[in-house]
Amino acid sequence: MLYLIGLGLSDETDITVKGLETVKKCSRVYLEAYTSILLVDKPVLEKYYGREVIIADREMVESASDEILRDAQNVDVAFLVVGDPFGATTHTDLVLRARELSIPISSIPNASIMSAIGATGLQLYNFGQTVSMVFFTESWKPASFYDRIRENRSIGLHTLVLLDIKVKEQSLENMARGRKIYEPPRYMTVGQCAEQMLEIEGLKKEVGEGGVYNEESLAVGAARVGGKSERFVSGTLKQLCEADEVLGGPLHSMVLLGRRTHELESDYVREFAVDKELWDRIWKRDYEGKQ
């Protein structure tokens, strides 16, 4: 059997009882370690699980899945995923490959950022499409997320923005030269995300396609959701550009408020506001009564 097991969002204790029992009986245990991270290191997981954990990076999952699936018709293999196996990131390629090999599959769900973001006080059924924000470069500033945010805002819904992480990434030069040298890990912050969003808004305005949001659009920054050091901060996009000190280390996420935000949602989120008086003014001007 191939087991896809969700680990939750924080530390080694977030795995479910069913998940832990399954890990303990598996012959091999792989940890998917490129779409997200836990807030503890591999040795902590190994001690808690009582099993060796094999790190499965992007290269292994995408190009060497045969090793993960090796002999899984006859032995139990665990593939551990931070959050939920079919939450923010789905591993359908691995599942389809297992099916081709007639390997039985079972998944064990857990909390993901898609559900845990409700800790902000925003109601989950008021969320629209989730989007991802990647690190910009001088020559590459993808804006595909913009139209999906436009669609969400057109019907008044919140937008959850998942922020980029770079783990075991190669520079273009090292990649071109075939050198297995990797860059240090990078984790996008709410401040970087807000800055990039405003940069894209400016570029869209220049070609007459802007107006989806602006510096005074209300948003919520979240850090280490579900962990002991969980933090939230709310304010305008301009304010969130300077919010990283309050939020602290990775992992970060961000939510753009929809205009159908309920008063109870606003009251809850207001408690995290950088400037409560400014929050109240913008809420009354742009959001109140728009449900």
CSV table of N, CA and C in Angstrom, one decimal, residues 12 14 39 43 59 65 74-75 78 87 95 117 137 149-150 171 223:
chain,number,residue,atom,x,y,z
A,12,GLU,N,5.9,18.0,15.0
A,12,GLU,CA,5.7,16.5,14.9
A,12,GLU,C,4.5,16.0,15.5
A,14,ASP,N,1.4,17.1,15.3
A,14,ASP,CA,0.2,17.4,14.6
A,14,ASP,C,-0.3,16.3,13.7
A,39,LEU,N,7.7,23.1,11.1
A,39,LEU,CA,8.5,24.0,11.9
A,39,LEU,C,9.5,23.3,12.8
A,43,PRO,N,15.3,15.2,12.3
A,43,PRO,CA,15.6,14.4,13.5
A,43,PRO,C,14.5,14.3,14.5
A,59,GLU,N,13.1,16.9,-7.2
A,59,GLU,CA,13.7,16.0,-8.2
A,59,GLU,C,13.3,14.6,-8.0
A,65,SER,N,10.1,8.9,-9.1
A,65,SER,CA,9.0,8.4,-8.3
A,65,SER,C,9.1,6.9,-8.2
A,74,ASN,N,4.0,-4.9,-2.4
A,74,ASN,CA,4.2,-5.9,-1.4
A,74,ASN,C,4.5,-5.4,0.0
A,75,VAL,N,4.9,-4.1,0.1
A,75,VAL,CA,5.2,-3.6,1.4
A,75,VAL,C,4.5,-2.2,1.5
A,78,ALA,N,5.0,5.0,3.1
A,78,ALA,CA,4.4,6.2,3.5
A,78,ALA,C,5.0,7.4,2.8
A,87,GLY,N,-4.5,19.0,-0.2
A,87,GLY,CA,-4.9,20.4,0.2
A,87,GLY,C,-4.4,21.4,-0.8
A,95,VAL,N,0.0,9.6,-7.5
A,95,VAL,CA,-1.1,8.7,-7.3
A,95,VAL,C,-1.4,8.0,-8.7
A,117,ILE,N,-6.7,28.8,7.8
A,117,ILE,CA,-6.7,30.2,7.7
A,117,ILE,C,-7.9,30.8,8.3
A,137,THR,N,11.8,38.2,-10.4
A,137,THR,CA,13.1,38.5,-10.7
A,137,THR,C,13.1,39.8,-11.6
A,149,ILE,N,-7.8,37.1,-8.7
A,149,ILE,CA,-8.2,38.0,-7.6
A,149,ILE,C,-9.3,39.0,-8.1
A,150,ARG,N,-9.2,39.4,-9.4
A,150,ARG,CA,-10.2,40.3,-10.0
A,150,ARG,C,-11.6,39.5,-9.9
A,171,SER,N,20.8,28.0,-9.0
A,171,SER,CA,20.9,29.2,-9.8
A,171,SER,C,20.9,28.8,-11.3
A,223,ALA,N,1.3,34.2,10.0
A,223,ALA,CA,2.6,33.5,10.1
A,223,ALA,C,2.4,32.3,11.0
